[in-house]
Each structure stands twice: as C-alpha cells, then as structure tokens.
Amino acid sequence: MSWKCPQCGVEGLGDALTAHSIEAGGCGYSKFPAGVVLTSAAGGKELALRLPTMLGQSVLRTLDPVGSRFASAEQFRVDKSAARGGWVVHNVSHATNPTYLNGASIAAEGQVLKAGDSLSIKGKYLQLSIRLLD
Ligand SMILES: [Zn+2]
C-alpha cells in the first residue's frame, strides 16, 4: 500500500512515511494523527484523547485504580503540535512523581508520541501504552 499526498497530489508515497517532507524533496505536508489512545497494562482499559488534555489522578484512576495512587492532581499533559507534526507529551513540573516516556524522563520541551511508546510514573506505576488514531 502507498498513499497520495493530499496537498500536492504526488502518488506512491510509502506507508512507513507520515510526511511528504521538504528534506526528502516533498511539499512539506504531514499526516496528523487524529488522536492518541492510552491503554493500561493493568486491565487493558483505554482512553482516547482527541483534544489537548491535562491528565491527572481522577482520570487516570479509570485506567489503573492502583497505579494512579502515585499520580498527582495534574500529572502529565498531551498537546497537539502542528510544528512538530504530532501529539506531544509534557511532564508537569509540579507533579509529585515524574512521568516517564519509554522508561526515561520526558525532555523539558516535551516529546512527540509514537505508536508503541509507553508512559509510566517513574517507570514503575501506571504503565500506559500509546496508539495513534488515523
Ligand atoms: Zn506533497
């Protein structure tokens, strides 16, 4: 399967590509995921985000009642970034326990979420896997 760039009409772009990037001779169009789905490793419950969202203990409790005890009222933030071509997770500096992405601290400027990434509290609690919506 391949796709056609909706911005300039070039066909045959590979499925692995999410952008018709200028660096690769394209027009700069970037496919933007419609949202992010968080899936809890504890029980498999899912939460779909289609808007920029601040997540905290009350929402996270629905995904993982045990792990969410380590979450603060405001734990991490997921924003849309057109400039970065995706959904960006930000640590909340006033959260008691830091949120980790793939087992490591989240960079200060936030990081773009990719399918298969995992979020957690300190790499131990509230393990959430990431899926992107088309
Ligand atoms: Zn294009």
Short mmCIF file of C-alpha atoms and ligand atoms in Angstrom, two decimals:
data_model
loop_
_atom_site.label_atom_id
_atom_site.label_comp_id
_atom_site.label_asym_id
_atom_site.label_seq_id
_atom_site.Cartn_x
_atom_site.Cartn_y
_atom_site.Cartn_z
CA MET A 1 0.00 0.00 0.00
CA SER A 2 1.04 3.54 -0.64
CA TRP A 3 -0.67 6.90 -0.30
CA LYS A 4 -1.19 10.05 -2.30
CA CYS A 5 -0.18 13.40 -0.87
CA PRO A 6 -3.43 15.39 -0.44
CA GLN A 7 -1.53 18.66 -0.63
CA CYS A 8 0.41 18.30 -3.90
CA GLY A 9 -1.08 15.12 -5.40
CA VAL A 10 2.14 13.11 -5.67
CA GLU A 11 1.31 9.38 -5.58
CA GLY A 12 3.15 6.31 -4.36
CA LEU A 13 4.40 7.56 -1.01
CA GLY A 14 5.40 4.64 1.19
CA ASP A 15 3.26 3.56 4.13
CA ALA A 16 6.16 3.99 6.52
CA LEU A 17 6.19 7.71 5.74
CA THR A 18 3.99 10.04 7.75
CA ALA A 19 5.05 13.15 5.88
CA HIS A 20 5.93 14.44 2.42
CA SER A 21 8.87 16.21 3.90
CA ILE A 22 10.75 19.07 2.33
CA GLU A 23 14.02 17.39 3.33
CA ALA A 24 13.04 14.44 1.09
CA GLY A 25 12.03 16.65 -1.83
CA GLY A 26 8.35 16.85 -0.90
CA CYS A 27 5.91 19.70 -0.34
CA GLY A 28 6.02 19.73 3.45
CA TYR A 29 2.65 18.05 4.06
CA SER A 30 2.45 15.98 7.23
CA LYS A 31 -0.24 13.42 8.15
CA PHE A 32 -1.52 14.35 11.54
CA PRO A 33 -2.87 11.64 13.86
CA ALA A 34 -6.49 12.36 14.86
CA GLY A 35 -5.78 11.43 18.44
CA VAL A 36 -3.90 9.32 20.93
CA VAL A 37 -5.14 6.21 22.74
CA LEU A 38 -3.70 5.30 26.13
CA THR A 39 -4.08 1.62 27.07
CA SER A 40 -3.48 0.50 30.63
CA ALA A 41 -1.19 -2.50 31.13
CA ALA A 42 -3.24 -3.23 34.26
CA GLY A 43 -6.57 -4.40 32.90
CA GLY A 44 -6.43 -3.12 29.31
CA LYS A 45 -8.74 -0.14 29.78
CA GLU A 46 -8.40 2.53 27.09
CA LEU A 47 -8.72 6.29 26.98
CA ALA A 48 -8.85 8.13 23.64
CA LEU A 49 -7.69 11.75 23.51
CA ARG A 50 -8.75 13.86 20.55
CA LEU A 51 -8.10 17.24 22.15
CA PRO A 52 -5.15 18.64 24.11
CA THR A 53 -5.65 17.27 27.63
CA MET A 54 -4.19 17.58 31.10
CA LEU A 55 -4.31 14.17 32.76
CA GLY A 56 -4.43 13.75 36.49
CA GLN A 57 -5.33 11.27 39.16
CA SER A 58 -9.11 11.46 38.73
CA VAL A 59 -8.98 10.48 35.05
CA LEU A 60 -6.06 8.08 35.42
CA ARG A 61 -7.95 6.21 38.15
CA THR A 62 -10.36 4.94 35.49
CA LEU A 63 -7.41 3.31 33.67
CA ASP A 64 -5.50 1.92 36.64
CA PRO A 65 -7.00 2.32 40.13
CA VAL A 66 -3.84 1.07 41.86
CA GLY A 67 -1.10 2.77 39.83
CA SER A 68 -2.99 6.08 39.77
CA ARG A 69 -2.45 6.43 43.53
CA PHE A 70 1.04 7.67 42.61
CA ALA A 71 -0.40 10.31 40.27
CA SER A 72 -0.88 13.95 41.20
CA ALA A 73 -3.99 16.05 40.53
CA GLU A 74 -2.13 17.19 37.40
CA GLN A 75 0.29 14.50 36.21
CA PHE A 76 1.09 15.00 32.51
CA ARG A 77 -0.18 16.96 29.55
CA VAL A 78 -0.76 15.88 25.95
CA ASP A 79 -0.81 18.68 23.36
CA LYS A 80 -1.15 18.85 19.59
CA SER A 81 1.83 20.40 17.85
CA ALA A 82 1.45 21.23 14.18
CA ALA A 83 5.06 22.42 14.11
CA ARG A 84 6.30 19.06 15.36
CA GLY A 85 3.78 17.03 13.35
CA GLY A 86 2.19 15.13 16.18
CA TRP A 87 0.96 14.82 19.73
CA VAL A 88 3.45 15.90 22.35
CA VAL A 89 3.60 14.68 25.95
CA HIS A 90 4.80 17.12 28.60
CA ASN A 91 5.82 16.38 32.15
CA VAL A 92 4.08 18.57 34.73
CA SER A 93 6.82 20.05 36.88
CA HIS A 94 4.64 20.29 40.00
CA ALA A 95 3.62 16.61 39.88
CA THR A 96 4.98 14.76 42.93
CA ASN A 97 6.29 11.83 40.84
CA PRO A 98 7.64 12.40 37.33
CA THR A 99 6.05 10.86 34.25
CA TYR A 100 8.43 8.75 32.16
CA LEU A 101 8.34 8.02 28.44
CA ASN A 102 9.77 4.61 27.50
CA GLY A 103 11.37 4.30 30.92
CA ALA A 104 13.18 7.67 30.91
CA SER A 105 12.43 11.25 31.88
CA ILE A 106 10.50 13.33 29.36
CA ALA A 107 12.60 16.08 27.76
CA ALA A 108 11.87 19.60 29.02
CA GLU A 109 10.32 20.67 25.69
CA GLY A 110 8.10 17.57 25.61
CA GLN A 111 8.35 14.64 23.21
CA VAL A 112 6.27 13.56 20.22
CA LEU A 113 4.34 10.35 20.96
CA LYS A 114 4.76 7.41 18.58
CA ALA A 115 2.79 4.18 18.31
CA GLY A 116 4.21 1.64 20.72
CA ASP A 117 5.60 4.19 23.17
CA SER A 118 4.88 3.70 26.85
CA LEU A 119 4.16 6.20 29.59
CA SER A 120 4.50 5.48 33.28
CA ILE A 121 5.07 7.09 36.63
CA LYS A 122 8.77 6.72 37.40
CA GLY A 123 8.91 3.69 35.09
CA LYS A 124 7.11 1.62 37.74
CA TYR A 125 3.47 2.58 38.15
CA LEU A 126 0.57 3.28 35.83
CA GLN A 127 2.03 1.68 32.69
CA LEU A 128 0.23 3.04 29.63
CA SER A 129 0.91 2.09 26.03
CA ILE A 130 0.39 4.52 23.15
CA ARG A 131 -1.58 4.04 19.96
CA LEU A 132 -2.27 6.75 17.38
CA LEU A 133 -5.64 7.27 15.70
CA ASP A 134 -5.70 7.82 11.92
ZN ZN B 1 3.08 16.65 -1.13
#
